[in-house]
mmCIF file of C-alpha atoms in Angstrom:
data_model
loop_
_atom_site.group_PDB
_atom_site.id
_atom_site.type_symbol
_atom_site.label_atom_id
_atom_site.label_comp_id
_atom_site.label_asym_id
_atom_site.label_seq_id
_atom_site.Cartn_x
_atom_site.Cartn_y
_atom_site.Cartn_z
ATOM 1 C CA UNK A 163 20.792 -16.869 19.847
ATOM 2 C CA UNK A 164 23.559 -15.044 21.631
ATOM 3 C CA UNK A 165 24.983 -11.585 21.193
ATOM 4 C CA UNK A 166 27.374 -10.845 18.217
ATOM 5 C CA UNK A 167 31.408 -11.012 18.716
ATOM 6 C CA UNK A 168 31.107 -8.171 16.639
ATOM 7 C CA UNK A 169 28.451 -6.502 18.197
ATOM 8 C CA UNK A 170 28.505 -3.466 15.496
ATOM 9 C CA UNK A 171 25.471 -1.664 18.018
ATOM 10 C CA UNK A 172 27.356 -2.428 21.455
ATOM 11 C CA UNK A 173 26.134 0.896 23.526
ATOM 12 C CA UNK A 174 23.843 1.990 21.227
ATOM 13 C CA UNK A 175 19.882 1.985 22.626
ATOM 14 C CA UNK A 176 17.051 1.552 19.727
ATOM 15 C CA UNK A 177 13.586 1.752 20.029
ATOM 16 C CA UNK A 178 10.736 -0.240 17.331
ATOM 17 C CA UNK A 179 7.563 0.166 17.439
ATOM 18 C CA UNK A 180 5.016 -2.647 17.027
ATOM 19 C CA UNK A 181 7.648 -4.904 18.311
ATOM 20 C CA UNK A 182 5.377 -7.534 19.757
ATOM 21 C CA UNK A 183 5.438 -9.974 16.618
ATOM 22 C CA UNK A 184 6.190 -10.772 12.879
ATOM 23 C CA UNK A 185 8.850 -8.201 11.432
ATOM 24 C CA UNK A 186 8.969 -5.586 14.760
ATOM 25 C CA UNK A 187 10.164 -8.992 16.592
ATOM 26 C CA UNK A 188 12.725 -9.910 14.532
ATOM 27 C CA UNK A 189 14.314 -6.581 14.137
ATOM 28 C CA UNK A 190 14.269 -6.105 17.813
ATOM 29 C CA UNK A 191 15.999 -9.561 18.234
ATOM 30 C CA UNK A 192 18.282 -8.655 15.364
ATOM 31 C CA UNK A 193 19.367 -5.401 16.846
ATOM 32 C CA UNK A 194 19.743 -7.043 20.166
ATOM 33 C CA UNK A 195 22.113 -9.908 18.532
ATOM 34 C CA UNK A 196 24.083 -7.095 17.068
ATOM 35 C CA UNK A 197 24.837 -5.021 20.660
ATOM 36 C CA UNK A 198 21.760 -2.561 21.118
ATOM 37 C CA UNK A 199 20.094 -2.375 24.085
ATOM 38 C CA UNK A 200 16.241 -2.298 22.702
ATOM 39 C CA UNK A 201 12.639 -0.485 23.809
ATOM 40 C CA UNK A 202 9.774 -2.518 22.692
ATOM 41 C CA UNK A 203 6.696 -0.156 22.126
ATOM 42 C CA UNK A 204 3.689 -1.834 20.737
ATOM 43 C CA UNK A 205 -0.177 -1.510 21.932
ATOM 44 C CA UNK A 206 -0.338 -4.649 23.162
ATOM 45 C CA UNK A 207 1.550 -5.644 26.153
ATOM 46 C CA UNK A 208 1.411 -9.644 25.917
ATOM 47 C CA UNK A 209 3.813 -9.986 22.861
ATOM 48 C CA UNK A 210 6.583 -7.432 24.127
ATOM 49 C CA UNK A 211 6.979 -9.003 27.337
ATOM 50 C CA UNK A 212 7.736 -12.236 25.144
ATOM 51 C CA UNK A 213 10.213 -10.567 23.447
ATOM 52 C CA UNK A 214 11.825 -8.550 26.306
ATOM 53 C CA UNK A 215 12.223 -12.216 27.315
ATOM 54 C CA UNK A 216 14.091 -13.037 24.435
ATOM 55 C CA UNK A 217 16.039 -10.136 24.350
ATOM 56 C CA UNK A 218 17.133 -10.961 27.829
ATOM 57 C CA UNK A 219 17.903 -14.651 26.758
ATOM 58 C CA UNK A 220 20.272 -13.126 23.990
ATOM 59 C CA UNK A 221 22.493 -10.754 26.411
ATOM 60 C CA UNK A 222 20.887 -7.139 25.746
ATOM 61 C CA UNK A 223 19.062 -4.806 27.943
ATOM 62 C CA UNK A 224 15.051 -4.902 27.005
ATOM 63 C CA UNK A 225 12.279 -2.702 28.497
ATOM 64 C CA UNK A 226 8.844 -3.070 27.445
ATOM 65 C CA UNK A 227 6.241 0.749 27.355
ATOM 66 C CA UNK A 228 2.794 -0.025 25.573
ATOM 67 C CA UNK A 229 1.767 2.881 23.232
ATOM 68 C CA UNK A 230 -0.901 3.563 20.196
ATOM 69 C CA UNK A 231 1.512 5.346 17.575
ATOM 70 C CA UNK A 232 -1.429 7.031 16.633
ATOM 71 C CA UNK A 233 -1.381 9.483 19.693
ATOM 72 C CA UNK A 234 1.489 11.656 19.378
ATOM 73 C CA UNK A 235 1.844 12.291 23.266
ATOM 74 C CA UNK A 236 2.439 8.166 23.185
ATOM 75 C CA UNK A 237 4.956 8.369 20.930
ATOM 76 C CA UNK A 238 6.884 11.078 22.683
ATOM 77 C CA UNK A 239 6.032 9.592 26.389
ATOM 78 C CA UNK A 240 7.239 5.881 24.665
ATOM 79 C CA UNK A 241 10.735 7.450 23.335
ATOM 80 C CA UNK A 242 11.107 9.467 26.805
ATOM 81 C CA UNK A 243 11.128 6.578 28.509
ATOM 82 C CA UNK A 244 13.388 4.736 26.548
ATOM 83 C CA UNK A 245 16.080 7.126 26.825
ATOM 84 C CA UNK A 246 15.659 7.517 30.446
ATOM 85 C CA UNK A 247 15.562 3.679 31.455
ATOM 86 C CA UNK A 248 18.054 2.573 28.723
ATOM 87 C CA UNK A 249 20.295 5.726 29.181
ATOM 88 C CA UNK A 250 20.706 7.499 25.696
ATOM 89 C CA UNK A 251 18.684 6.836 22.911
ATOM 90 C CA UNK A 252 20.361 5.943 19.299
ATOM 91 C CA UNK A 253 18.012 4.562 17.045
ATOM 92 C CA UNK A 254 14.298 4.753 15.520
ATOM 93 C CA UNK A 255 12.382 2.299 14.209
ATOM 94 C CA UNK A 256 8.974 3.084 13.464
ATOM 95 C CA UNK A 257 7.547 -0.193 11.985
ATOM 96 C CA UNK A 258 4.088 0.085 13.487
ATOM 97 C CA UNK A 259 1.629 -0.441 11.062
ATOM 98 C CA UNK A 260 -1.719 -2.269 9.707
ATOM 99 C CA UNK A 261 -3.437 -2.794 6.071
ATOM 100 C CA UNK A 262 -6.122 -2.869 4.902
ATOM 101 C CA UNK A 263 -7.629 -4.533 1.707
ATOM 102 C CA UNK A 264 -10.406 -3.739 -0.376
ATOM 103 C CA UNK A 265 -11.674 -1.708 -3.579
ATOM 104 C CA UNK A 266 -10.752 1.860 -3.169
ATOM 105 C CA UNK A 267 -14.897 2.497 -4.314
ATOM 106 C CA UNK A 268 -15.582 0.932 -1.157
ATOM 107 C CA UNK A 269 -13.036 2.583 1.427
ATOM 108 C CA UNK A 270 -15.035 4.726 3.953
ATOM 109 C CA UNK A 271 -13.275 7.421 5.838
ATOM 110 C CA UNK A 272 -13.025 5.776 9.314
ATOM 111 C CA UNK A 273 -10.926 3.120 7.393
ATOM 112 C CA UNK A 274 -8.845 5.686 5.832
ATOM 113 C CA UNK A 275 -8.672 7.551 8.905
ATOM 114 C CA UNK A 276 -7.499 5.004 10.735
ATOM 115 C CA UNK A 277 -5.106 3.709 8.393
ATOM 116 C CA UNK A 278 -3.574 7.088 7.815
ATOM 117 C CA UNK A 279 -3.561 7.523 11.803
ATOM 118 C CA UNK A 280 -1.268 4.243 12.058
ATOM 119 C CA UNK A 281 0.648 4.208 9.193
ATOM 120 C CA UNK A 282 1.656 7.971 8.346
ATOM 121 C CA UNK A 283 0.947 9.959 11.983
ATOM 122 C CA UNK A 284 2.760 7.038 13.534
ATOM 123 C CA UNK A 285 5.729 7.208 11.690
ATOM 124 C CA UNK A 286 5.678 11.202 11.731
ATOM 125 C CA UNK A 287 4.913 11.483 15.345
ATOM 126 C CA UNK A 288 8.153 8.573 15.353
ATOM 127 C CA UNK A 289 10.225 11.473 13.272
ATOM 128 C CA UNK A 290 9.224 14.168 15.850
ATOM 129 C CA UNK A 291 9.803 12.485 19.491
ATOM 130 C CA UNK A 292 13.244 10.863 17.524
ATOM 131 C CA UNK A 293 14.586 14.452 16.620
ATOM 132 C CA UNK A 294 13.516 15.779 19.387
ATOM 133 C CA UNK A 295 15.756 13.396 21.891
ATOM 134 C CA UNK A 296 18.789 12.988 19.540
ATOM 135 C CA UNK A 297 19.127 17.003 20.081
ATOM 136 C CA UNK A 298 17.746 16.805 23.681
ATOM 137 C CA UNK A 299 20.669 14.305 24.208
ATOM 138 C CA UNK A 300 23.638 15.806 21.995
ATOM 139 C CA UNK A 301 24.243 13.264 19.855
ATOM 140 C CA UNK A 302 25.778 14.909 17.281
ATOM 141 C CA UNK A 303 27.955 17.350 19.443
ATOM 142 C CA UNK A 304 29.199 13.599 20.786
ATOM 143 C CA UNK A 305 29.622 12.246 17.394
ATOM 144 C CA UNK A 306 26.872 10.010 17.467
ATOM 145 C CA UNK A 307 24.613 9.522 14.396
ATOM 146 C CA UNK A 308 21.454 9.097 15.175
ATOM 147 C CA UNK A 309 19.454 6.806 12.924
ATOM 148 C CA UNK A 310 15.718 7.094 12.144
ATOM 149 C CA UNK A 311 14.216 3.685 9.863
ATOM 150 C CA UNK A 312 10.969 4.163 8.492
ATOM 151 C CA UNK A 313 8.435 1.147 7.570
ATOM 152 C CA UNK A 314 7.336 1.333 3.671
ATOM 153 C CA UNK A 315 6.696 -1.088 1.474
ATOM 154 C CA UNK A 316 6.719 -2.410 -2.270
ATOM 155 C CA UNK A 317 3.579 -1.223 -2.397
ATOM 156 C CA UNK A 318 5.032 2.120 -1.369
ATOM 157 C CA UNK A 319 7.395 1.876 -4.917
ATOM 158 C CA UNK A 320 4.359 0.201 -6.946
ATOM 159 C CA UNK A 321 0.278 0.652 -6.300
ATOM 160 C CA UNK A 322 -1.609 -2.882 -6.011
ATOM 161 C CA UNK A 323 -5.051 -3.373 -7.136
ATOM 162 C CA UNK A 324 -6.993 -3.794 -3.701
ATOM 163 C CA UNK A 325 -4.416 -1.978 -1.343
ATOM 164 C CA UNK A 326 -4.742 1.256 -3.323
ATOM 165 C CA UNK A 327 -4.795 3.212 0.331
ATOM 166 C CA UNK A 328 -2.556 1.122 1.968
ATOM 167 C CA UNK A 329 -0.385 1.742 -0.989
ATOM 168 C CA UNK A 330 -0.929 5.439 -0.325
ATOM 169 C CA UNK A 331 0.265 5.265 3.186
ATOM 170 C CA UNK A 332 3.569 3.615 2.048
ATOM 171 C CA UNK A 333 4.493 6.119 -0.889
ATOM 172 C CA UNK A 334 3.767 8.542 2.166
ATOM 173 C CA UNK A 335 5.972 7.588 4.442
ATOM 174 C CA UNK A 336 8.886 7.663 1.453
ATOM 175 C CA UNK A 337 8.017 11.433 1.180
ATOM 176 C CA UNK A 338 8.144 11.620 4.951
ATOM 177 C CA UNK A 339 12.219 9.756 4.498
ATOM 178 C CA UNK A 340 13.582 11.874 2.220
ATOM 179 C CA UNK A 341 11.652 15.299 3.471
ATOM 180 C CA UNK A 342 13.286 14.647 7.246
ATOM 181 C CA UNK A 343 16.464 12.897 5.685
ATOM 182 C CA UNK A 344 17.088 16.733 3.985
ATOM 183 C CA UNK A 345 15.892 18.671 6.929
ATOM 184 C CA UNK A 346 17.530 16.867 9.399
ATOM 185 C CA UNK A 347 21.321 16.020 7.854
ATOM 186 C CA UNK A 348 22.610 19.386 9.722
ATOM 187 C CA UNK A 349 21.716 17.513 13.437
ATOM 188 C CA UNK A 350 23.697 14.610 12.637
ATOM 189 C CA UNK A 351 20.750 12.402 11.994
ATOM 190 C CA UNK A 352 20.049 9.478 9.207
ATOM 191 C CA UNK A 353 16.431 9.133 8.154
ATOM 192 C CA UNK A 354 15.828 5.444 5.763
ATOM 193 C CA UNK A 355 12.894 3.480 5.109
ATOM 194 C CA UNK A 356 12.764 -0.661 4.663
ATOM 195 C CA UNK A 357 10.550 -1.724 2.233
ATOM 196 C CA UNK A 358 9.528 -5.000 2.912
ATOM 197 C CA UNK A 359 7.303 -7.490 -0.021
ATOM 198 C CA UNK A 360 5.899 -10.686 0.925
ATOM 199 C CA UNK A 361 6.783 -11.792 4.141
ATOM 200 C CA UNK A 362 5.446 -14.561 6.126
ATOM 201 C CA UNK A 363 3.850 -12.883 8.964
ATOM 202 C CA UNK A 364 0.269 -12.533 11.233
ATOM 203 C CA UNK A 365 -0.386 -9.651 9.067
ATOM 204 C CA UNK A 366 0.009 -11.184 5.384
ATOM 205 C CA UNK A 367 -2.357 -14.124 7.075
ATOM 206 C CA UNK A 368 -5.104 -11.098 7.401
ATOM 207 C CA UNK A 369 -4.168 -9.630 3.523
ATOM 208 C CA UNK A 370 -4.433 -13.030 2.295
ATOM 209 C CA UNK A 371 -7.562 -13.657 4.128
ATOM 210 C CA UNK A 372 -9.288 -10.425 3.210
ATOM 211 C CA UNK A 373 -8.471 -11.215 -0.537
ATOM 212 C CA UNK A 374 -10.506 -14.539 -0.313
ATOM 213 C CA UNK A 375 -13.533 -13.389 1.273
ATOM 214 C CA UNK A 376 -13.448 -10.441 -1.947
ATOM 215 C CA UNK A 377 -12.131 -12.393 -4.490
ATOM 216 C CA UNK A 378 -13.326 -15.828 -3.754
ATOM 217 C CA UNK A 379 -9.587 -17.297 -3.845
ATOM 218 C CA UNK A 380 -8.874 -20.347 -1.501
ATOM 219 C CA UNK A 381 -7.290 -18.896 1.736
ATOM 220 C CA UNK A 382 -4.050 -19.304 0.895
ATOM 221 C CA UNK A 383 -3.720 -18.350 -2.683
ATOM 222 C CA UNK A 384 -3.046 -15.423 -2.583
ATOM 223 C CA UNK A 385 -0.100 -15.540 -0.378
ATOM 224 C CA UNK A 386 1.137 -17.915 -2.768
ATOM 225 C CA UNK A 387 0.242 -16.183 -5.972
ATOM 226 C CA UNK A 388 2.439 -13.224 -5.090
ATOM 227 C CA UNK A 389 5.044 -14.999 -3.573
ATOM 228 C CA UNK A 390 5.518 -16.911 -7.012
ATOM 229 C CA UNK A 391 6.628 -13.620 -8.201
ATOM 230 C CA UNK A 392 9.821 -13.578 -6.200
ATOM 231 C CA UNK A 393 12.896 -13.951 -7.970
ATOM 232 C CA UNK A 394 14.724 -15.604 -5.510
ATOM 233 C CA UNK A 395 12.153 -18.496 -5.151
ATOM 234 C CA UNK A 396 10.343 -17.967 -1.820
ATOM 235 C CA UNK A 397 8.398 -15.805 0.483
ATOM 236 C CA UNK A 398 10.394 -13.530 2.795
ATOM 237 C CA UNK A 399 10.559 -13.975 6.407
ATOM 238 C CA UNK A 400 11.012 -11.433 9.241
ATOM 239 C CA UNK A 401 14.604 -12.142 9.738
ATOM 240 C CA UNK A 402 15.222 -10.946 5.764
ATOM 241 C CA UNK A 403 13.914 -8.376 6.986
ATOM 242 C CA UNK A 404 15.163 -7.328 10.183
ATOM 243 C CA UNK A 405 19.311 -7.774 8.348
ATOM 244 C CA UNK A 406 18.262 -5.110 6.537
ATOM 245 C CA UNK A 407 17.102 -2.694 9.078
ATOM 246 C CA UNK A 408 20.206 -3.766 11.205
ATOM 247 C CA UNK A 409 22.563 -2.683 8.370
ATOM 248 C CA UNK A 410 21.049 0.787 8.217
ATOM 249 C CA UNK A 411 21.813 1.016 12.072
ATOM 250 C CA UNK A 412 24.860 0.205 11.684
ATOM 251 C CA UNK A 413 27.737 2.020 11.289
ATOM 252 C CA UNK A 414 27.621 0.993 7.145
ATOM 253 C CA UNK A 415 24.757 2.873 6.773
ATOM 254 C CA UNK A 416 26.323 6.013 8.206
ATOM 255 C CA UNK A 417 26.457 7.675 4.977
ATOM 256 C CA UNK A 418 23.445 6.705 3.967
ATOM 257 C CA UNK A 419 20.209 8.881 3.789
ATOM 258 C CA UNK A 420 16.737 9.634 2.154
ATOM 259 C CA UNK A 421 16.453 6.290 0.605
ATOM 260 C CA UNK A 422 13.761 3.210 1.139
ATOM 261 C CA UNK A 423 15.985 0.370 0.110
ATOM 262 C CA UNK A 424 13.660 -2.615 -1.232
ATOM 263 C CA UNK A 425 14.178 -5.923 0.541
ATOM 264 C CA UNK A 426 11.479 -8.101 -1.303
ATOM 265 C CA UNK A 427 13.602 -10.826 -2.898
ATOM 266 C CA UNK A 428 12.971 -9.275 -6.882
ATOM 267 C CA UNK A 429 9.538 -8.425 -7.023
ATOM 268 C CA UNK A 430 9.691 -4.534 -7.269
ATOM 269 C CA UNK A 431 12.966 -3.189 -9.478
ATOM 270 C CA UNK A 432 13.307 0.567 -8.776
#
């Protein structure tokens, strides 16, 4: 995979969190293909420095900065960085994230906490240290838009039975979109959200897994179960994915804001 002759995001820098594997890979790669010079945050170092690798390989400018999006100082210290080694600082992806499966009777609060801590601090702290360094910078004043791409879900248009607070996290972070897409318009800044459905990644493998040891399904079956739902005929991968969150990059997304766009192959009409 080489660079784009296009190359819509040529001197633009983006930063995604949990870019060490499945869907935070492939948008980084994606990005990279299309110009951007990428920061791979994730709290594991092993699978960035793979994909700093491959950004490399692919003609972009990679740096690697392991972070928990959880801890707000992190997030900040992870975009400071960015912007300092890459030289500006254009884009936001906060695609960190983790589920979790199971009976909302039986949730405890240090599951919810750390779900919430993940999926909804992450991506707010994201917001914050994003803002923050599009102004610090003077993007706008240089008329740059600065984009800011949220992870959601389907399950953050539709509640599933057995991901009730994982659903809650998703519908969340859509009121988190279109609250900072309205505040922050006047700076010059974009704020979307992807909202992926069944895609064939480490984490559906745990979902999937989870569901068997609850519901007694064959591991497998419930991967395939949902994915027979898809109108299009077959499971999503990360690089379904990833197209998406490059378009709202890119300068065809410029007048686009508030929204969580549903890339899921027809499983969730909205």
């Amino acid at each position: 995979m080489t660079r784009s002759i296009a190359a819509p995001l040529i001197d633009r820098v983006a930063l995604v969190t949990g870019a060490g594997r499945g869907i935070g890979r492939g948008i980084a790669l994606e990005l990279a293909r299309l110009g951007a010079d990428v920061a791979l945050v994730d709290v594991a170092a092993d699978g960035i420095s793979a994909v700093a690798d491959e950004v490399a390989e692919i003609g972009s400018k990679a740096i690697t900065f392991v972070a928990d999006v959880s801890d707000r100082s992190q997030v900040f210290a992870a975009v400071d960085h960015a912007a300092s080694a890459l030289g500006g600082f254009d884009v936001m992806v906060n695609n960190a994230g983790i589920a979790l499966v199971g009976p909302i009777s039986e949730v405890t609060p240090q599951e919810l906490a750390r779900l919430w801590a993940i999926n909804v601090d992450g991506v707010l702290w994201g917001i914050q240290a994003a803002v923050a360094k599009f102004k610090e910078l003077g993007n706008k004043e240089g008329g740059r838009i600065s984009k800011i791409i949220n992870a959601s879900s389907i399950a953050g248009h539709e509640g599933f039975a057995m991901l009730g607070p994982y659903s809650a996290t998703k519908f969340a972070v859509r009121a988190l979109t279109q609250s900072a897409a309205k505040e922050h318009a006047v700076d010059g800044i974009t704020v979307n959200a992807y909202c992926p459905g069944v895609v064939g990644t480490d984490m559906w493998v745990e979902i999937d897994k989870r569901f068997a040891e609850l519901t007694g399904a064959a591991e497998g079956e419930t991967f395939e179960k949902f994915a027979a739902t898809i109108a299009l005929g077959r499971a999503e991968t990360p690089d379904d994915v990833a197209g998406f969150v490059a378009y709202l990059a890119g300068p065809g997304a410029d007048y686009m804001t508030g929204q969580s766009g549903l890339i899921d192959g027809g499983m969730v009409y909205r």
